CSV table of C-alpha atoms in Angstrom, one decimal:
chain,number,residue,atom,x,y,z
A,1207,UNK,CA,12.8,-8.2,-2.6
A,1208,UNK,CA,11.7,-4.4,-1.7
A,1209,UNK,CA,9.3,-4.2,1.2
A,1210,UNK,CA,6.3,-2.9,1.0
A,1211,UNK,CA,6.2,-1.7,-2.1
A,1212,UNK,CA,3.9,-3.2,-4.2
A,1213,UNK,CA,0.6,-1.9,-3.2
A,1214,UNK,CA,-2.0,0.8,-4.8
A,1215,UNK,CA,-1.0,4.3,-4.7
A,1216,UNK,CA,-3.0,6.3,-2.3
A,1217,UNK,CA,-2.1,9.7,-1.6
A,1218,UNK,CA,-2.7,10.0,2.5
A,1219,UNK,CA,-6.3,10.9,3.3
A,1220,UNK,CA,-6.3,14.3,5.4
A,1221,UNK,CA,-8.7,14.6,8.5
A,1222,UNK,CA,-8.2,17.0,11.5
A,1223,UNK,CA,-8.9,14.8,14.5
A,1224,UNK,CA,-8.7,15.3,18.3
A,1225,UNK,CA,-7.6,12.3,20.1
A,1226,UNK,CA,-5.5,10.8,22.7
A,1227,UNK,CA,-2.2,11.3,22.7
A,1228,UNK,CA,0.4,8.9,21.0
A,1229,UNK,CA,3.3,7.8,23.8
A,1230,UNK,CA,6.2,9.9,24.2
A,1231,UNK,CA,9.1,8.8,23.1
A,1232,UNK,CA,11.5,8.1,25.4
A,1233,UNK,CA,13.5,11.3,26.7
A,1234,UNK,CA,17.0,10.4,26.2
A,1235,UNK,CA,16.2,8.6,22.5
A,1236,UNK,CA,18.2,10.5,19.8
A,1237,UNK,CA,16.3,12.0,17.4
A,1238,UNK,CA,16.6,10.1,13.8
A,1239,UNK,CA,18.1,12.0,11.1
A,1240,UNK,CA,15.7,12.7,7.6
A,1241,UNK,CA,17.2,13.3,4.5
A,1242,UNK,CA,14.9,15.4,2.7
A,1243,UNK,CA,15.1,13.9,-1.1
A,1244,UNK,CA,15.6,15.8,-4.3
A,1245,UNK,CA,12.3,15.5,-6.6
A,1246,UNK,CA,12.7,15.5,-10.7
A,1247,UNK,CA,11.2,18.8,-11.9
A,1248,UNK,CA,10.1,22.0,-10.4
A,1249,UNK,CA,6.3,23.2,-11.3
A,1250,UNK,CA,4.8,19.8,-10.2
A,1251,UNK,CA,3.4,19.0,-6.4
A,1252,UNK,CA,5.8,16.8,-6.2
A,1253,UNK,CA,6.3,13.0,-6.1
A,1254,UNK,CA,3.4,11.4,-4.5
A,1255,UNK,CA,4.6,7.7,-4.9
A,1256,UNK,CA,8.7,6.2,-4.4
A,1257,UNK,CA,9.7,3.0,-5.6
A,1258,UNK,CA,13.3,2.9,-4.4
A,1259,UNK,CA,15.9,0.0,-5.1
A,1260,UNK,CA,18.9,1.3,-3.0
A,1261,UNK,CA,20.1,5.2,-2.4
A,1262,UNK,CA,20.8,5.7,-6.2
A,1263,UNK,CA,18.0,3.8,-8.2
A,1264,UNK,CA,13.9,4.4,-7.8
A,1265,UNK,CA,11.2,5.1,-9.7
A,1266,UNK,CA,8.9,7.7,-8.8
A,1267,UNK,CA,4.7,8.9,-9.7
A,1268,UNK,CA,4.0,12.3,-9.9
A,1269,UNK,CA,1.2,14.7,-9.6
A,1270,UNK,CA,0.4,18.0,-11.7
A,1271,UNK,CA,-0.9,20.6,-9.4
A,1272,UNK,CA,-3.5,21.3,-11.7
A,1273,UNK,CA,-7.0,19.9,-12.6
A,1274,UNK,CA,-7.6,18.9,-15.8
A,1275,UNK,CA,-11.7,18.0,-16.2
A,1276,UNK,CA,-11.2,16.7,-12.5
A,1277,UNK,CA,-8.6,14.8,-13.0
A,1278,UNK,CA,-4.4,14.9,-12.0
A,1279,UNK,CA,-2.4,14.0,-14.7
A,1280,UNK,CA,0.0,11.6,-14.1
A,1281,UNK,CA,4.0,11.4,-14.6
A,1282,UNK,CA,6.9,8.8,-13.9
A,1283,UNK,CA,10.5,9.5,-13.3
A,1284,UNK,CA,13.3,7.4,-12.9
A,1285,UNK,CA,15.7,8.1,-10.8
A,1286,UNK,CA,19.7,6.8,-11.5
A,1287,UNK,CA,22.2,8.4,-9.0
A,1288,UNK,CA,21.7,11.9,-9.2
A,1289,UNK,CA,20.3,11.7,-12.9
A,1290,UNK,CA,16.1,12.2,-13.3
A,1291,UNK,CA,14.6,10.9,-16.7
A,1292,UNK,CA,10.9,11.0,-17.4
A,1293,UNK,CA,9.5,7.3,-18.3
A,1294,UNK,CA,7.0,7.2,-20.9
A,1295,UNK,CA,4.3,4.7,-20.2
A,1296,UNK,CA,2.1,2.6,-23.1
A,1297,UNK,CA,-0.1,5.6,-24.2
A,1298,UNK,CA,-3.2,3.2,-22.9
A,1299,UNK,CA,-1.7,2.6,-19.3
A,1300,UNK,CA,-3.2,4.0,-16.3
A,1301,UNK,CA,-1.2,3.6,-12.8
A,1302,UNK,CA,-2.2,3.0,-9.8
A,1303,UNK,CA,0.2,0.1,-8.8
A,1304,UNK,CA,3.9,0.1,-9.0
A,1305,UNK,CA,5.8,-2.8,-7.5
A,1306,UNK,CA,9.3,-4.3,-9.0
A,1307,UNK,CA,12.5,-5.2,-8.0
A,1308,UNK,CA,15.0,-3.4,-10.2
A,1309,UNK,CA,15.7,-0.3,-12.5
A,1310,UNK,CA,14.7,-3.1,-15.3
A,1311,UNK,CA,12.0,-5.0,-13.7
A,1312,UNK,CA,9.3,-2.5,-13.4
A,1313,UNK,CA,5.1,-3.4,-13.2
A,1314,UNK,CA,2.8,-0.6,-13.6
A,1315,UNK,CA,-0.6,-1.7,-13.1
A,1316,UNK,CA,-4.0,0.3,-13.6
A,1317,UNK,CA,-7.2,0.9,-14.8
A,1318,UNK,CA,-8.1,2.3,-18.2
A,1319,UNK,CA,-10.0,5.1,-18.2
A,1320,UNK,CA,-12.6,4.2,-20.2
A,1321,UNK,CA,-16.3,3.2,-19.7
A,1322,UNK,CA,-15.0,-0.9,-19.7
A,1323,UNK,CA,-13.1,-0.2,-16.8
A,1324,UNK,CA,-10.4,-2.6,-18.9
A,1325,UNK,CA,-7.7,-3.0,-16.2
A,1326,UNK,CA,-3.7,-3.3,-18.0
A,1327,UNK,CA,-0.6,-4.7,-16.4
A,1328,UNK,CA,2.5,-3.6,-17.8
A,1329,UNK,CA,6.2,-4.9,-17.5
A,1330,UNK,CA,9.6,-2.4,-18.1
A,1331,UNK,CA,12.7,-4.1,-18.8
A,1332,UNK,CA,14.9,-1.5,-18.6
A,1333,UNK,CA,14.4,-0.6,-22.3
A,1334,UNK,CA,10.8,-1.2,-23.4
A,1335,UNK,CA,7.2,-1.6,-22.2
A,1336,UNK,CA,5.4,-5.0,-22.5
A,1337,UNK,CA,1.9,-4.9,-24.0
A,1338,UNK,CA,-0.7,-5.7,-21.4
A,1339,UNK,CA,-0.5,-8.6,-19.7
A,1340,UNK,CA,-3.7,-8.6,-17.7
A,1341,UNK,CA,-4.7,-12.2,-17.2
A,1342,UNK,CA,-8.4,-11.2,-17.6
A,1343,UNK,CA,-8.8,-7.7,-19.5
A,1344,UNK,CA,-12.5,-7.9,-18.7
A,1345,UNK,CA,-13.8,-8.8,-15.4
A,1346,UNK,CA,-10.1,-8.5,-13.0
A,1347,UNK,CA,-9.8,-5.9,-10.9
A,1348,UNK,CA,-5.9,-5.9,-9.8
A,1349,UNK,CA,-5.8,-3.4,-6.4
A,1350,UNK,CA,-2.5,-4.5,-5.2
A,1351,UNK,CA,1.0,-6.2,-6.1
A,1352,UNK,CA,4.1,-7.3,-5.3
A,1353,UNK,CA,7.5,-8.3,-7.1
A,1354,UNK,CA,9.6,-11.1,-5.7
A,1355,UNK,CA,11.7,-11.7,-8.0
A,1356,UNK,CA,11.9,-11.3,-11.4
A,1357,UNK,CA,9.9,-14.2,-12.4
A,1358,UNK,CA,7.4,-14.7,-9.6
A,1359,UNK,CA,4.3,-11.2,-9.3
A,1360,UNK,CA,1.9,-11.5,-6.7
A,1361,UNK,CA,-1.2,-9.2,-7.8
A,1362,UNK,CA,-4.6,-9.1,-5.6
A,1363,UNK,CA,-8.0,-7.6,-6.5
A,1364,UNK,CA,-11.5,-8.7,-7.3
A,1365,UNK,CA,-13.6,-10.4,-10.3
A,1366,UNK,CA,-16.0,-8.7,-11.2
A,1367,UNK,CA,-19.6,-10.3,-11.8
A,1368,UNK,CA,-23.3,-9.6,-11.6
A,1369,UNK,CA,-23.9,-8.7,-9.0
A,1370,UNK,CA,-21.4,-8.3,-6.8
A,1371,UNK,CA,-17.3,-9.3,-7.3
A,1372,UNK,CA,-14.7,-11.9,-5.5
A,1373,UNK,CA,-11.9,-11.9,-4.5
A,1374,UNK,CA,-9.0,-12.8,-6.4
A,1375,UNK,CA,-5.6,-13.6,-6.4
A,1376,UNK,CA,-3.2,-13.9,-9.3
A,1377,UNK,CA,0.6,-15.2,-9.7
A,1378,UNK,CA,2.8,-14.7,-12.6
A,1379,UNK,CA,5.5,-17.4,-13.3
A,1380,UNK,CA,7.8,-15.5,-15.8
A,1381,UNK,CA,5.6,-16.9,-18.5
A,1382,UNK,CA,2.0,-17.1,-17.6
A,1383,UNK,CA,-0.4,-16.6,-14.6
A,1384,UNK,CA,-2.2,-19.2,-11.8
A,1385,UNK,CA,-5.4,-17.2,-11.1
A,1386,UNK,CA,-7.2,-18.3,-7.8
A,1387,UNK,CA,-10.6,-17.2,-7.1
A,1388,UNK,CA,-12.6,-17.2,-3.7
A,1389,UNK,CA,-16.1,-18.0,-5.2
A,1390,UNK,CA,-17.4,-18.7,-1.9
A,1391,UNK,CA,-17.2,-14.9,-0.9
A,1392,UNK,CA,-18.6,-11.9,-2.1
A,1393,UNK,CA,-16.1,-9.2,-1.8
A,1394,UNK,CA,-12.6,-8.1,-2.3
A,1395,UNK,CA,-8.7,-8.0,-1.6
A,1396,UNK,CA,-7.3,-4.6,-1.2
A,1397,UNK,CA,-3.4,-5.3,-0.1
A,1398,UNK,CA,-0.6,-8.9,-0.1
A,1399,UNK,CA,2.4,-9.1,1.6
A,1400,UNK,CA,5.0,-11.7,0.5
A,1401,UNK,CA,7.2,-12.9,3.1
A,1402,UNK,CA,8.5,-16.2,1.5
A,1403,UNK,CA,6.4,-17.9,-1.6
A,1404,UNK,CA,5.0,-20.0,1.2
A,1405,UNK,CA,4.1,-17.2,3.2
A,1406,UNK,CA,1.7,-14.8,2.1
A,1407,UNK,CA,-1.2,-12.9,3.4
A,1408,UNK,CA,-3.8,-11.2,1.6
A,1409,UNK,CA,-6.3,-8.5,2.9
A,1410,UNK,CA,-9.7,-6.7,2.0
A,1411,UNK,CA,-13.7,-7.1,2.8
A,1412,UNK,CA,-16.3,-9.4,2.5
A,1413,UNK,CA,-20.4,-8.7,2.1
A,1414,UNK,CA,-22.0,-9.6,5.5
A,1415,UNK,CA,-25.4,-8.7,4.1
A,1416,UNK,CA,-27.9,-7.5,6.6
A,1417,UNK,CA,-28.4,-4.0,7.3
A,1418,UNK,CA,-27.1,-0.9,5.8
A,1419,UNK,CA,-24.7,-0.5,8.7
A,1420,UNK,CA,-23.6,-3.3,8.2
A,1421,UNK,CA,-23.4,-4.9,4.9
A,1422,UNK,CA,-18.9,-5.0,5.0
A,1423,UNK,CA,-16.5,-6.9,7.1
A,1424,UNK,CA,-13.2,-8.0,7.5
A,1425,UNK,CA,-11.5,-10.0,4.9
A,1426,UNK,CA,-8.3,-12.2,5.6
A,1427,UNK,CA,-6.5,-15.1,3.6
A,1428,UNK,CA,-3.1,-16.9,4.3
A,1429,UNK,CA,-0.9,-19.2,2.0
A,1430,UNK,CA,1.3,-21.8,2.8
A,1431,UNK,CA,2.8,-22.4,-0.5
A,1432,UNK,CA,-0.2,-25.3,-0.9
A,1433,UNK,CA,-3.2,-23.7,-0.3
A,1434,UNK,CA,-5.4,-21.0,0.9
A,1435,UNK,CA,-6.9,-20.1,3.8
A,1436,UNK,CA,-9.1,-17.7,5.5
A,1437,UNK,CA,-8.6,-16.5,9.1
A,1438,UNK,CA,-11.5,-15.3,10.4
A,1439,UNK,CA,-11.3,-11.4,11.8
A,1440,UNK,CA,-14.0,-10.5,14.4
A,1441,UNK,CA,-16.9,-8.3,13.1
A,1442,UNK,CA,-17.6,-4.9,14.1
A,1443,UNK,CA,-21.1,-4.5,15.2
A,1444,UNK,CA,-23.1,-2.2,13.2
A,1445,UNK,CA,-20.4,-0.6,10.8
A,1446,UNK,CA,-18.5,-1.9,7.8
A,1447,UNK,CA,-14.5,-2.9,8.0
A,1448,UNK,CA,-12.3,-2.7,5.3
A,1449,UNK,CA,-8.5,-3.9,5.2
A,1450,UNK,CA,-6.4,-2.0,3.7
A,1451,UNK,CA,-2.7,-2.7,4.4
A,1452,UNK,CA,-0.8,-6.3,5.6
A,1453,UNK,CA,2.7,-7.0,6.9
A,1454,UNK,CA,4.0,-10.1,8.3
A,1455,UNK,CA,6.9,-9.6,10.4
A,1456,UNK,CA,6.8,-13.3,11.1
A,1457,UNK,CA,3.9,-16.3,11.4
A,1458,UNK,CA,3.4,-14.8,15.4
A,1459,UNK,CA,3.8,-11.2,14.4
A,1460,UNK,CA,1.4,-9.8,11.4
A,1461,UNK,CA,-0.1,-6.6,11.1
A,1462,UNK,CA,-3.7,-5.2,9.4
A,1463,UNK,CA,-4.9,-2.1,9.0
A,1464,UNK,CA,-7.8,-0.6,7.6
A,1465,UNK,CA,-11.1,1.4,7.8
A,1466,UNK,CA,-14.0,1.6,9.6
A,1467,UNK,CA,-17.4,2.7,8.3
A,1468,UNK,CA,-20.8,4.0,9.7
A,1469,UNK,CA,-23.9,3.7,8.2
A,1470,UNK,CA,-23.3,7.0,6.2
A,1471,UNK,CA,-20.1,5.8,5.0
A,1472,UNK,CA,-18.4,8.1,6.9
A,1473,UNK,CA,-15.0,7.3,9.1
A,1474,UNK,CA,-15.1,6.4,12.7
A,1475,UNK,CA,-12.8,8.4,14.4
A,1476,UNK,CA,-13.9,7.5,17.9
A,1477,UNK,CA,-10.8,4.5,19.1
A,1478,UNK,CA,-8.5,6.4,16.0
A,1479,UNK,CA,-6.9,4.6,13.2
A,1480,UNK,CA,-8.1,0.9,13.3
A,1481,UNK,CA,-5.4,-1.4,13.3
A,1482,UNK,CA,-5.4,-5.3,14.1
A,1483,UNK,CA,-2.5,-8.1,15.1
A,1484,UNK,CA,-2.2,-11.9,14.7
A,1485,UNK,CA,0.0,-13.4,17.1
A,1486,UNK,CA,-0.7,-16.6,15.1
A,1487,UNK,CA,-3.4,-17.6,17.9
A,1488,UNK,CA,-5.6,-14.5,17.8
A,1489,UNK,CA,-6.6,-11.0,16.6
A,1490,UNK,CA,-5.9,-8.2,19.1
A,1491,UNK,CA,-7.6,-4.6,19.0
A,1492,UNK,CA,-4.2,-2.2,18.6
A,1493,UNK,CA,-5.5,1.0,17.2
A,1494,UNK,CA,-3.9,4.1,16.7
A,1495,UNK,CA,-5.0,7.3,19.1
A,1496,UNK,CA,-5.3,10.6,17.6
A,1497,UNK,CA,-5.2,9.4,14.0
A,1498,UNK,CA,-7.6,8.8,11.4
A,1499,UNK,CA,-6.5,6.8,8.7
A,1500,UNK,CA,-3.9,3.8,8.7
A,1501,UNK,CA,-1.8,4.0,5.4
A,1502,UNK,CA,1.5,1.9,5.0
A,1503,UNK,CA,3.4,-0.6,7.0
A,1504,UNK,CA,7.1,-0.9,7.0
A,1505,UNK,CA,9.8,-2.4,9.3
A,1506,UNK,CA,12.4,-0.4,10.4
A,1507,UNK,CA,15.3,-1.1,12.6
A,1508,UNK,CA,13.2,-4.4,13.6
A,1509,UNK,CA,10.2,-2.3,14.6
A,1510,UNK,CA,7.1,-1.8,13.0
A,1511,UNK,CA,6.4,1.8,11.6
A,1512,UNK,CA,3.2,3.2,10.5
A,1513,UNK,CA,2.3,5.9,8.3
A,1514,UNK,CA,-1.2,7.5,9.5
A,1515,UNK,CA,-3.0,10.6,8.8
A,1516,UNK,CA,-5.5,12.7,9.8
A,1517,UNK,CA,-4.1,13.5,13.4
A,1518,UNK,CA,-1.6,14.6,16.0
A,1519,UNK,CA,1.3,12.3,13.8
A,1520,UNK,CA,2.1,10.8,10.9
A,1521,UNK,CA,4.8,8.5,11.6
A,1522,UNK,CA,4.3,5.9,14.5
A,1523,UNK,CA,6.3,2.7,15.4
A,1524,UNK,CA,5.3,-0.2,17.8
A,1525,UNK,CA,7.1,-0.6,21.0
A,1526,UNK,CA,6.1,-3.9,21.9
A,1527,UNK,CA,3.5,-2.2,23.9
A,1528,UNK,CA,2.3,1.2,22.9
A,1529,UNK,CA,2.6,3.2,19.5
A,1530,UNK,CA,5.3,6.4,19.8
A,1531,UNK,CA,5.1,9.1,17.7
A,1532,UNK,CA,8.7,8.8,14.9
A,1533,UNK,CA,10.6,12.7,15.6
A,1534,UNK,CA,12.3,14.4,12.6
A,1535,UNK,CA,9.8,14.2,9.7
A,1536,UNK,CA,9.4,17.8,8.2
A,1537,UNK,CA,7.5,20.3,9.5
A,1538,UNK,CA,4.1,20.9,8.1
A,1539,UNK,CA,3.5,17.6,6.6
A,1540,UNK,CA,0.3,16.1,7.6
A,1541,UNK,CA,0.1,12.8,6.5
A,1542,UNK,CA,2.6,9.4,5.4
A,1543,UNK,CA,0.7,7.6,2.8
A,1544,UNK,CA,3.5,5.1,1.6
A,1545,UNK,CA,6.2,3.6,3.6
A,1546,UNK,CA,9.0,1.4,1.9
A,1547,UNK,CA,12.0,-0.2,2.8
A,1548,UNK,CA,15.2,-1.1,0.6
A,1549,UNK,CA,17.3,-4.3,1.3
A,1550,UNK,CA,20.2,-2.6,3.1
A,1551,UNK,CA,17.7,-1.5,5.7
A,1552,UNK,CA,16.9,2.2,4.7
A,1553,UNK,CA,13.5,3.4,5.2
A,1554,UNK,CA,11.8,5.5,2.6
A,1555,UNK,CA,8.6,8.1,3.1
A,1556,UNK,CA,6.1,9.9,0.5
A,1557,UNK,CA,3.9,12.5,2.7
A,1558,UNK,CA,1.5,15.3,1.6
A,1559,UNK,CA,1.2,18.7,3.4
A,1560,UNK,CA,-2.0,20.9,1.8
A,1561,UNK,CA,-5.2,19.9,1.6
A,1562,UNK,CA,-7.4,19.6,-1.7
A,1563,UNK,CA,-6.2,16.2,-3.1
A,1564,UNK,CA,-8.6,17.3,-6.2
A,1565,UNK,CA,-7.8,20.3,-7.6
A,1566,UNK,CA,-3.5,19.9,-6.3
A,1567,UNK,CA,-3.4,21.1,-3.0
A,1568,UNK,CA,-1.7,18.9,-1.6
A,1569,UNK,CA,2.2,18.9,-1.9
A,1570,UNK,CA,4.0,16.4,-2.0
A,1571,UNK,CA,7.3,14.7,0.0
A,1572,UNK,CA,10.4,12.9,0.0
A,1573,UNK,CA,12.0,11.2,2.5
A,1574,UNK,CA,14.7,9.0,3.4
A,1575,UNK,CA,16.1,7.4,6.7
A,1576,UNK,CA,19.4,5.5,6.6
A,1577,UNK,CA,19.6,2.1,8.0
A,1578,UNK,CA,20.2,1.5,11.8
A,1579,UNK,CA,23.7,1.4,12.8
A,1580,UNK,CA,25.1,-1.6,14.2
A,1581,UNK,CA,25.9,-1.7,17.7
């Protein structure tokens, strides 16, 4: 299973902060090592979105630089060895999620851009496109997903219905889906994470009603392979919380990021990016200074790593006490908005330098870090 992968692609938001400074790394720490990665074609803004397998094989979204009636157009390239191929998607398909576990298990998962809102889940084998296999074309929003193997797809979202929506969570066998949804609450998921089958945790927001300030809070579910449950996050007085991101790096040792809102809907940037961790007892505060947004888990190395924008870094990792700034990303870029890793332990980057996310200027980059060496 790739980690981290399957989640909606977000390109990192960019917002100049002033904040405390992250830790210093420690003085006699070698420096890790990019490798900047080739990108398919020249003319583009480059690859805003990797979907890697191992060092030859990944799958990659691109970005025109250019605005066509407000909106990017699209493109996805495979990537075998040194070899780039565009991939044609069903004319209908719009991505936003990609998640899979090889060159010939792809999903692409998105909305249609049409006045519906139909949402379309599509599989690759390698050869050919399914047709959509959306369990619910006309009320299931599908926000996140992840591939665990090729006949088990974990996909989270929301139902829509009137008013209001709920959150959802779907499961596809190989043959046909086990849709669950979480009546009770009004609200949504926004990010899963699949450790085992019988360990997964799912993320997003919940209506708390009340005042404008106020009408958003934190949403998060766990399964056990028999059933779910919620565990309760603590409210944030007078401002909505949104998850965004989930990893579990074990029962004791699970992470959550997302945003916090004012009554104006705008960012709080006064703690940083907001980040929360279960040590399978209790949620603790563990925020990111100088940052504003919270973007992508991974584990690296046996530490987690955190790609953040909006502030003095854009790579952090977890010392078991403090968050330290990662050294040798490329100069200029001001935001990590996806983090993966591959099973032999390599960790992979898509960042953005630039600024206008609507009309292309933001540039787009590649990155790669080998796996640890054994010591």
């Amino acid at each position: 299973m790739i980690r981290n992968v399957g989640r909606t692609l977000r390109a990192a938001a960019v917002t100049a902060l002033v904040g405390i400074a992250l830790a210093a790394a420690p003085a006699n720490a070698a420096a890790p090592v990019w490798e900047t990665l080739p990108q398919p074609v020249d003319g583009d803004r480059g690859a805003a979105y990797i979907l890697p397998f191992d060092a030859e094989n990944a799958f990659v979204k691109m970005r025109r630089g250019t605005c066509v009636g407000c909106r990017m157009s699209e493109k996805l390239w495979q990537k075998a060895g040194s070899t780039w191929k565009a991939l044609t998607p069903p004319a209908d398909a719009s991505i936003t999620t990609l998640t899979g576990t090889a060159p010939n298990d792809l999903w692409a998962i998105g909305r249609v851009d049409t006045s519906t809102g139909v949402f379309r889940v599509n599989h690759y084998d390698g050869t050919k496109w399914s047709g959509n296999l959306s369990p619910d074309t006309q009320r299931l929003e599908l926000t996140a997903a992840e591939a665990v193997s090729r006949n088990s797809l974990w996909a989270v979202g929301n139902s829509r219905k009137d008013p209001g929506s709920t959150p959802t969570v779907t499961h596809w066998n190989g043959t046909s889906w086990n849709t669950t949804k979480f009546d009770q609450i009004d609200g949504g998921l926004d990010s899963i994470d699949v450790r085992a089958e019988n360990d997964i945790w799912a993320v997003g927001y919940r209506s708390a009603g009340g005042t404008a300030n106020d009408r958003l809070q934190a949403l998060a579910l766990h399964y056990d392979g028999t059933r779910w449950t919620e565990v309760p996050v603590p409210a944030t007085a007078k401002v909505s919380t949104l998850l965004k991101e989930v990893k579990s790096n074990g029962p004791n040792d699970v992470w959550v990021a997302g945003h916090i809102l004012d009554e104006k809907g705008l960012g709080e940037p006064h703690t940083g990016a907001y980040v929360i961790h279960w040590d399978g007892t209790a949620w603790t505060r563990r925020d990111v200074p100088g940052t504003g947004f919270a973007n992508s888990f991974a584990v690296y190395g046996g530490q987690v790593h955190l790609g953040v924008s909006g502030g003095r870094a854009n790579l952090v990792r977890w010392t078991g006490s403090a968050w330290e700034a990662v050294s040798g990303i490329q100069e200029g870029m001001n935001g990590v908005g996806m983090l993966a890793t591959t099973p032999d332990g390599s960790l992979y980057l898509a960042g953005t330098s630039g600024w206008d996310s609507v009309f292309g200027g933001l540039t787009y980059h590649l990155q790669r870090l080998a796996a640890p060496v054994a010591r």
